[in-house]
XYZ file of C-alpha atoms in Angstrom:
504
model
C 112.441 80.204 75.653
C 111.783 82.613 78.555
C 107.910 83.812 78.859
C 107.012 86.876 80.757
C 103.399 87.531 81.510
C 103.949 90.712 83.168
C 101.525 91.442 86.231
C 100.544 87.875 86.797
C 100.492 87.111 89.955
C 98.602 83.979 91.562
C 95.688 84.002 94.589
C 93.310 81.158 95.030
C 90.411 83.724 95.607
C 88.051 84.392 92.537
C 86.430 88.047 93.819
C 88.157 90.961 91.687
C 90.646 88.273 90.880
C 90.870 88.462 87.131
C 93.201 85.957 86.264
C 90.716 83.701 88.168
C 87.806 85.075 86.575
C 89.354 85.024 82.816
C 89.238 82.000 80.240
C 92.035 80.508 80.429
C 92.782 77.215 79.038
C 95.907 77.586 78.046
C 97.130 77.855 81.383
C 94.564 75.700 82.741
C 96.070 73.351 80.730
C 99.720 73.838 81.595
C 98.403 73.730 85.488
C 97.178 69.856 84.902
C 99.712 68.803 82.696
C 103.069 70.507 82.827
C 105.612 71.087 85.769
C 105.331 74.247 88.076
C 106.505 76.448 90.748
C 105.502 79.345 92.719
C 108.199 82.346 92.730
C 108.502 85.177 95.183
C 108.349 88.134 93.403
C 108.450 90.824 95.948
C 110.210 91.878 99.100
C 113.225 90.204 100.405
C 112.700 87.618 97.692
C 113.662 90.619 95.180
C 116.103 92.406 97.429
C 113.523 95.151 98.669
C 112.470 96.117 102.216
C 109.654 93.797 103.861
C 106.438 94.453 102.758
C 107.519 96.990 99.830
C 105.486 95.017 96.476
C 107.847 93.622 93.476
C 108.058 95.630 90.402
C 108.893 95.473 86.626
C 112.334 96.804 86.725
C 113.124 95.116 89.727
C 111.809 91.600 88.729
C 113.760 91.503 85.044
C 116.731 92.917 87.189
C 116.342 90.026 89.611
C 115.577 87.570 86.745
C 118.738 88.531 84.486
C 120.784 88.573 87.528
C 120.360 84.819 88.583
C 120.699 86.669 92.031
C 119.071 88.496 94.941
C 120.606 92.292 93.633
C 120.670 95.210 96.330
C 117.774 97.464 94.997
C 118.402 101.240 94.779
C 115.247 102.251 97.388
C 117.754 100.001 99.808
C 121.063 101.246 98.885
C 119.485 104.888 99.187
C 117.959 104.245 102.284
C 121.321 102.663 103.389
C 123.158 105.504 102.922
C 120.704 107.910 104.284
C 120.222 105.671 107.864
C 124.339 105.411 108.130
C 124.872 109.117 107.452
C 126.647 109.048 103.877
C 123.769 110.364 101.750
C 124.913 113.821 102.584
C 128.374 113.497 101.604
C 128.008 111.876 98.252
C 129.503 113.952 95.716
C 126.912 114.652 93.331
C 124.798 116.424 96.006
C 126.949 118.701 97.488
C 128.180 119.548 93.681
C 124.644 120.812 93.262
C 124.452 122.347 96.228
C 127.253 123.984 95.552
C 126.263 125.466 92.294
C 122.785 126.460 93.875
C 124.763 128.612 96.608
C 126.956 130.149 94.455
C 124.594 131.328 91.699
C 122.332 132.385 94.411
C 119.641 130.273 92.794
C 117.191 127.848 93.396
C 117.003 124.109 93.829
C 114.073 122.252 92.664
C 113.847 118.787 93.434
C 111.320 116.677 90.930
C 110.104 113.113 91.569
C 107.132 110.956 92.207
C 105.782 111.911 95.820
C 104.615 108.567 97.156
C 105.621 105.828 99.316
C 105.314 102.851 96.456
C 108.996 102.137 96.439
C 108.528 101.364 92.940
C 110.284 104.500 91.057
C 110.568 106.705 94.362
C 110.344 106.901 97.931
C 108.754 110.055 99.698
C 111.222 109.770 102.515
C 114.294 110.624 100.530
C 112.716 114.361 99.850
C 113.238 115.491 103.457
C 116.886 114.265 103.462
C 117.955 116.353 100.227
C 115.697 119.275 101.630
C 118.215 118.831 104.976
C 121.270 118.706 103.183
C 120.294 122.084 100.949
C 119.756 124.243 104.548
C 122.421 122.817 106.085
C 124.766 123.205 102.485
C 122.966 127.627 102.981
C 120.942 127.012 99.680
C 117.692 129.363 100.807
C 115.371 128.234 98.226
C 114.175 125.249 97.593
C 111.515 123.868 95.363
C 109.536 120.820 95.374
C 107.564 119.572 91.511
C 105.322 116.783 93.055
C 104.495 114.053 90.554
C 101.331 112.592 92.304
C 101.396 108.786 91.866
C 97.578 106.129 91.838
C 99.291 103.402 90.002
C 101.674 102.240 92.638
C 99.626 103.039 95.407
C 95.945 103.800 95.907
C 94.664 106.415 93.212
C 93.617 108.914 96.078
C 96.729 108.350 98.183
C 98.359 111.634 96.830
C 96.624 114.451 98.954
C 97.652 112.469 102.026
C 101.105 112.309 100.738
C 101.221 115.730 99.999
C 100.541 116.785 103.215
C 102.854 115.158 105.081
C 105.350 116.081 102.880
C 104.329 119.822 103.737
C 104.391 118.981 107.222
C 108.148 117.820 107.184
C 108.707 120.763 104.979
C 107.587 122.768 107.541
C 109.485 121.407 110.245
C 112.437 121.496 108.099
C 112.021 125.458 108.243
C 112.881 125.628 103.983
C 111.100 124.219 100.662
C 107.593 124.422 99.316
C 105.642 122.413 96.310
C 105.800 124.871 93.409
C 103.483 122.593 91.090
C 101.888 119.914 91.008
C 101.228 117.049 87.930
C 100.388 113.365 87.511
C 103.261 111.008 86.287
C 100.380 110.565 83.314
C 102.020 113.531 82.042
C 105.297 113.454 83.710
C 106.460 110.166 83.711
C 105.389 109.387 80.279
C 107.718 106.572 78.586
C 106.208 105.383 75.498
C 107.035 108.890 73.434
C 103.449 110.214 73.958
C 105.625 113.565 74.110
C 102.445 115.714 74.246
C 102.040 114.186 77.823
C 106.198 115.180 78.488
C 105.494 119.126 76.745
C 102.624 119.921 79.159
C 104.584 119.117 82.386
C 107.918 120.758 80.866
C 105.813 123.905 80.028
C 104.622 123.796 83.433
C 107.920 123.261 85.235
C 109.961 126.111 83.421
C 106.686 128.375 82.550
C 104.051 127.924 85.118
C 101.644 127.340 82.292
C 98.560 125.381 82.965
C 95.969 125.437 85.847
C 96.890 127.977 89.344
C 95.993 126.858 92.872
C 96.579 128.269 96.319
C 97.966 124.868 97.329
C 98.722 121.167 96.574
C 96.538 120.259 98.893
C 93.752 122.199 96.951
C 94.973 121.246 93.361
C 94.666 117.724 94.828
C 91.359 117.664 95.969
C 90.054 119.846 93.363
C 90.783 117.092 90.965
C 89.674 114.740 93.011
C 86.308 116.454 93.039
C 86.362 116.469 89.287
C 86.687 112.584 88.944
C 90.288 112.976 88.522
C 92.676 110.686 90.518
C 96.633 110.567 91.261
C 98.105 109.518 87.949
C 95.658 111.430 85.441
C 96.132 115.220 87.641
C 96.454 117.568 84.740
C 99.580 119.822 85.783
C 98.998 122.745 88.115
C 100.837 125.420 89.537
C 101.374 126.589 93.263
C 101.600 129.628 94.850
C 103.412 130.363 98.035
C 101.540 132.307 100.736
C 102.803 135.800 98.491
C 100.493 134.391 95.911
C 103.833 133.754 93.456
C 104.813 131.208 91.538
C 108.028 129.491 91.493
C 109.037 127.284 87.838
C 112.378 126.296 86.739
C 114.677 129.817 85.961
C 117.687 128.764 83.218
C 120.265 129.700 86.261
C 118.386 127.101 88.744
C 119.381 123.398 89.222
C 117.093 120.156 89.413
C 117.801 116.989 91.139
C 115.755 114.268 89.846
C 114.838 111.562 92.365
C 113.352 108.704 91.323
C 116.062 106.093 91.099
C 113.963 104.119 88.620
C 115.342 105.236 85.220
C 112.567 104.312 82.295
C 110.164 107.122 83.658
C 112.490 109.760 83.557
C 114.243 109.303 80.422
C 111.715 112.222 78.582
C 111.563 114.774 81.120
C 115.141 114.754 81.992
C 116.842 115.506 78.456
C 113.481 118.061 77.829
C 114.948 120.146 80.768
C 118.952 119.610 80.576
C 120.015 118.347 77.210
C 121.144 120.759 74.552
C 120.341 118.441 72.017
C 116.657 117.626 72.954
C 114.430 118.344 69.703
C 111.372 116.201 70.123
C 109.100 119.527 70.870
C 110.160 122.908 70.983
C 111.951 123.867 74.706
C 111.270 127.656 76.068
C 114.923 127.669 77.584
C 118.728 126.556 77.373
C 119.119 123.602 79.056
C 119.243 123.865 83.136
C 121.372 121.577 85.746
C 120.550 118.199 86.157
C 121.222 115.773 88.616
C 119.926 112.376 88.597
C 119.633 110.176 91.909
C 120.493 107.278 89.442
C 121.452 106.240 86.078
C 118.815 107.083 83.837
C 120.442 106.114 80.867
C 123.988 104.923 79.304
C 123.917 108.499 77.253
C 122.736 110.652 79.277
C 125.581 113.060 80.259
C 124.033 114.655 83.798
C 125.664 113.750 86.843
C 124.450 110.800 89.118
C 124.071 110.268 93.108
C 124.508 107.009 92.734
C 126.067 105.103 89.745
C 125.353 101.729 88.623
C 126.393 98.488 90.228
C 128.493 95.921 88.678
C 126.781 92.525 87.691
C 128.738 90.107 86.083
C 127.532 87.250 84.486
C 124.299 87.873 83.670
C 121.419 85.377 82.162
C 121.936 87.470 78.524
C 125.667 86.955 79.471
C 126.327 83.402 79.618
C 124.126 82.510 76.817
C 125.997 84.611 74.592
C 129.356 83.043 75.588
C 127.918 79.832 75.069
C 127.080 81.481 71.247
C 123.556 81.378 71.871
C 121.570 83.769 69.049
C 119.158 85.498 70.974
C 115.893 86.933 70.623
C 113.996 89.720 72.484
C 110.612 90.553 72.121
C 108.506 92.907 73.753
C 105.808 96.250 73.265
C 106.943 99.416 74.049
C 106.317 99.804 77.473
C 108.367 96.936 78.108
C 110.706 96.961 76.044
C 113.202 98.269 78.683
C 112.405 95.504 81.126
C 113.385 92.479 78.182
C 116.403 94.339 76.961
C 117.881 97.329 79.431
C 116.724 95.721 82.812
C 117.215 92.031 82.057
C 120.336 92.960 80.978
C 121.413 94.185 84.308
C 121.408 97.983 83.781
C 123.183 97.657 79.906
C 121.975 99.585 77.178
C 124.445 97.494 74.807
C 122.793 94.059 73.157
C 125.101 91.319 73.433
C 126.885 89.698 70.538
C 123.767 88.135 68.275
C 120.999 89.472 70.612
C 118.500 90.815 67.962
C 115.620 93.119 69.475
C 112.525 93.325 68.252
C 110.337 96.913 69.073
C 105.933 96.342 69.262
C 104.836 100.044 69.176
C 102.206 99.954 72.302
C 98.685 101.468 71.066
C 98.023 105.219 71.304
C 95.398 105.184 73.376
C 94.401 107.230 76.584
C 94.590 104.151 78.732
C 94.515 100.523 77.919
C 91.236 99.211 79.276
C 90.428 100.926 76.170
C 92.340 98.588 73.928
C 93.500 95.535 76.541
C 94.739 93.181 73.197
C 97.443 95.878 73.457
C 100.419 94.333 70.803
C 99.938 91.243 72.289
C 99.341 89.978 68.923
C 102.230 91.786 67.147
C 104.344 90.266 69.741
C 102.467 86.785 68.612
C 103.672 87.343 65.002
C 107.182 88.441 65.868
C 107.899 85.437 67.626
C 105.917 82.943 66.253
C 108.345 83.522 63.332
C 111.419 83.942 64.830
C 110.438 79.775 66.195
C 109.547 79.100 63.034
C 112.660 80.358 60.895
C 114.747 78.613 63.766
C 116.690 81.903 63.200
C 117.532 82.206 67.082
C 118.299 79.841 70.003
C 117.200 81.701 72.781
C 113.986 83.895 72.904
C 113.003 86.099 75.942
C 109.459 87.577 75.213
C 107.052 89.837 76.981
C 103.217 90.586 77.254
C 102.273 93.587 79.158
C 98.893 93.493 79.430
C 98.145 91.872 82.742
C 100.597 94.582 84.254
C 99.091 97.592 82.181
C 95.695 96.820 81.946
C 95.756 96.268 85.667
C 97.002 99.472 86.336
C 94.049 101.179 85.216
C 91.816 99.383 87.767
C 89.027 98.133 85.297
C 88.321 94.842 86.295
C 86.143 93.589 83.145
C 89.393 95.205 80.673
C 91.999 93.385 83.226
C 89.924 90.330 82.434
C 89.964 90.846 79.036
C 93.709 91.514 78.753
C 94.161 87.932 80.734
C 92.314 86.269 78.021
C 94.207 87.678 75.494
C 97.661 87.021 76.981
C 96.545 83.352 77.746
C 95.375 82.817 74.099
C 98.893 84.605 72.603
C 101.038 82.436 75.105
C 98.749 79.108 73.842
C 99.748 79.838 69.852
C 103.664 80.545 70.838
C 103.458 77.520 73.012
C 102.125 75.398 70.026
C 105.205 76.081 68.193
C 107.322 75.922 70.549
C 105.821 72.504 70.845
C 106.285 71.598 67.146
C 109.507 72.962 66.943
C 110.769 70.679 70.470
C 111.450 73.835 71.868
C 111.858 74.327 76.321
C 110.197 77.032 77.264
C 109.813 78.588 80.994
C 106.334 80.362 81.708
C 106.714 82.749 84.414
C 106.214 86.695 85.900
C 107.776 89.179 87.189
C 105.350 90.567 89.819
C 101.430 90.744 90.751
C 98.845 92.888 89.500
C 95.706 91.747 87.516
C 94.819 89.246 90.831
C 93.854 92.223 92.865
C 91.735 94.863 91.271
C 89.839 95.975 94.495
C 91.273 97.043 97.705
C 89.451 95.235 100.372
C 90.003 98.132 102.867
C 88.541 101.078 100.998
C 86.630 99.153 98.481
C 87.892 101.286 95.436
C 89.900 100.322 93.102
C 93.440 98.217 93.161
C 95.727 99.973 90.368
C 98.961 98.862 92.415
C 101.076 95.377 92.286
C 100.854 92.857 94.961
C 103.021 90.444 97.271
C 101.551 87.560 95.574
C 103.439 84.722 94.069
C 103.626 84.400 90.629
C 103.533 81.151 88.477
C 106.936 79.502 87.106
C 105.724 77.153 84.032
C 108.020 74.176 82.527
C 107.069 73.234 78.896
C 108.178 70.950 77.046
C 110.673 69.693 79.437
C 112.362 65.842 79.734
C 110.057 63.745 80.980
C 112.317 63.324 84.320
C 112.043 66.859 84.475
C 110.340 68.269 87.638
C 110.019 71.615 89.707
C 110.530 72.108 92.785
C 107.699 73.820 94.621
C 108.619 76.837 95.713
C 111.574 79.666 94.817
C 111.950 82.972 93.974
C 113.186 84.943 90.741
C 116.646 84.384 91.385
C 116.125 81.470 90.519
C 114.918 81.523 86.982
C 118.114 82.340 85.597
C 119.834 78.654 87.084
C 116.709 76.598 86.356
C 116.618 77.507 82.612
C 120.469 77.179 82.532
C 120.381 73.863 83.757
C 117.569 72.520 82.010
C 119.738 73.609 78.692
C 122.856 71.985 80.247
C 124.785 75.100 80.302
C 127.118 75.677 83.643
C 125.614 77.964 86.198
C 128.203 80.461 87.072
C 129.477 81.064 90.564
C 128.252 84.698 90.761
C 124.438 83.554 90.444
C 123.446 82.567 93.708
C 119.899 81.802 92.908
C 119.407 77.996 92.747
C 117.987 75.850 89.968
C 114.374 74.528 90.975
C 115.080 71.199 88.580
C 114.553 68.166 90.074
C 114.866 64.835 88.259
């Protein structure tokens, strides 16, 4: 059994620490008595650039994988550094269009340097590539970030976007909305409606600027990810939204985030609320999903022989367990990018709560998750379970260090009942996560609040193991995959080139 605790990550200081500062003796416990590791979770370890922090998608990715996998942010940045980004098909295709309708080209992403769903350097590229392609208008829709970066960082991205904007000569932010609202993944689709109305309708709040909407809400006690969505003007005091004969190229490469506003502005068979136009061009810098039909920048890579893989030719039955806003990361991402289960992987959904944010409910479905999975031990109706809890990571995010701590006691006490069966039913399990979060809930250079993940370790947990069993002490995510492989005497295959930590 596989256990995620998702936004664990480990620091020996006890300030704004809340693992540190939560009851935990469940893992107290497994600290004294059981075998562990510590795991790199971020950077190199994860194959992203140094110093960019380890995410959810990239940290199932990198756990499924058995291997250090070329991250999108680096295969983008790749191509833009060696000169290819402006040749790839998909771009000049929408170009293309743009020019020859005489249209516009509105580019729509998150507008921050978090490397977690986006990267603000790619805009200025695809801005170049329109004026040198002739395509004379151009369009920004800035999604203003706070959750992987710091919850006021948005005006100062913002402006420097403006600035190489400006030097550019073409392109201007036409609105401006927090990924609260566009970036929505858990089918809140009143969220996804008010920043679709905005981007084809210019409904909602008017400004003068981004700068101004920005600081505005800042004013109003509103920060990055909560800015309610607001339209621009250019210095003609109009207004530029989303006309049916325009294109959009999405481009955040991270796919669960975008997988409501994309089919709300280009599907034709989108019906969750009512759309004001036919369906525009899309382009996607990535795979957003198996399904989707819009054209891609860059396609998926191959991974063969994943974790999910080689347990399912061994004829493994195979469990997966998680809320919903993770339930991507223990099914799509794990699986290396595949939509499809395997043969006798059996998924089980945890609708998240409906709530505003979860410091106001930090038990999350922690304990539906218990339920599901306590049973699934307890039937012996699977052979290999891969479960997540989510509220370290999501109660972290909201920078409420009393909820965080809450949410750690919680996931502590669910993880001590499934480790109890597991117990009784002489089950292995692995304890382990995918990045940092709830550890750091104040920035110690501006003394607000941390919302973001961390470089921090995170824990790697044997239970139950032989008694010759033993860890080495230190790895990295990669090598998850081989450890739990070996430790169930299954062969490691060739293409995972993570390592197993066992030592007897």
């Amino acid at each position: 059994m596989l256990i995620i605790l998702d936004g664990l990550g480990l620091r020996d200081t006890r300030e704004n620490n809340a693992f540190r500062l939560a009851r935990t003796p469940t893992f107290n416990r497994l600290f004294k008595e059981s075998p562990w590791s510590t795991l790199d979770a971020s950077q190199e370890a994860v194959g992203l650039p140094a110093g960019v922090i380890g995410n959810s998608e990239v940290g199932h990715m990198t756990i499924g994988a058995g291997r250090i996998l070329k991250n999108d942010l680096v295969r983008i940045n790749d191509s833009i550094a060696d000169g290819t980004f402006k040749d790839k098909g998909e771009i000049k295709n929408i170009l293309t269009y743009v020019k020859d309708k005489g249209s516009a080209l509105h580019l729509l992403g998150l507008v921050s340097d978090g490397g977690v769903h986006s990267h603000f350097s790619h805009i200025p590229p695809l801005v170049k590539c329109a004026k040198a392609a002739g395509v004379e208008k151009v369009f920004l829709h800035a999604i203003t970030d706070g959750r992987d970066t710091s919850p006021y960082g948005g005006v100062d991205y913002v402006r420097q976007t403006e600035l190489a904007l400006s030097e550019i000569g073409i392109g201007q932010i036409a609105t401006v909305v927090g990924r609260y609202y566009a970036m929505d993944r858990d089918r809140r689709w009143d969220r996804t409606e008010r920043a679709y109305r905005m981007f084809v309708s210019g409904e909602e709040e008017k400004a003068d600027s981004a700068v101004e909407a920005i600081e505005k809400s800042y004013s109003a006690g509103v920060t990055d990810e909560f800015i309610e969505p607001i339209a621009v003007s250019d210095n003609d005091g109009e207004f530029h939204n989303i006309a049916p004969d325009d294109a959009v190229l999405c481009f955040n490469f991270r796919a669960d985030r975008m997988r409501q506003i994309c089919p709300a502005l280009g599907s034709g068979d989108f019906s969750q609320f009512s759309t004001l136009q036919s369906p525009i061009r899309l382009t996607s810098m990535t795979v957003y999903k198996d399904n989707f039909d819009f054209p891609v920048v860059f396609g998926s890579q191959s991974i063969e022989m994943k974790f999910g893989e080689v347990l399912a030719q061994a004829d493994f039955r195979q469990l997966r367990v998680a809320e919903t806003e993770k339930y991507a990361h223990v099914t799509y991402f794990l699986n290396g990018g595949d939509e499809n289960p395997y043969d006798a992987e059996e998924r089980v959904l945890i609708p998240s709560p409906q709530v505003a944010t979860y410091d106001l409910q930090p038990e999350m479905s922690a304990y539906g998750i218990r339920q599901a999975v306590v049973k699934a031990i307890d039937d012996e109706s699977c052979d290999a379970i891969v479960m997540n809890l989510a509220n370290t990571d999501m109660v972290g995010h909201t920078g409420d260090l009393n909820a965080t701590i809450r949410a750690a006691e919680v996931a502590d006490e669910v993880l001590g009942n499934v480790l109890e069966m597991v117990t009784r039913k002489r089950m292995v399990a692995f304890v382990t996560a995918d990045h940092g979060n709830c550890e750091v809930m104040v920035d110690e250079e501006t003394e607000r609040e941390h919302t973001a993940h961390t470089l921090n370790p995170v824990p790697f947990v044997l239970v139950n193991g032989a008694s010759d069993m033993h860890l080495r002490t230190k790895g990295s995510l990669s090598d998850v995959a081989p450890t739990i492989l070996d430790a169930v005497r299954l062969p490691i295959p060739n293409e995972m080139t993570g390592s197993s930590l066992l030592e007897s």
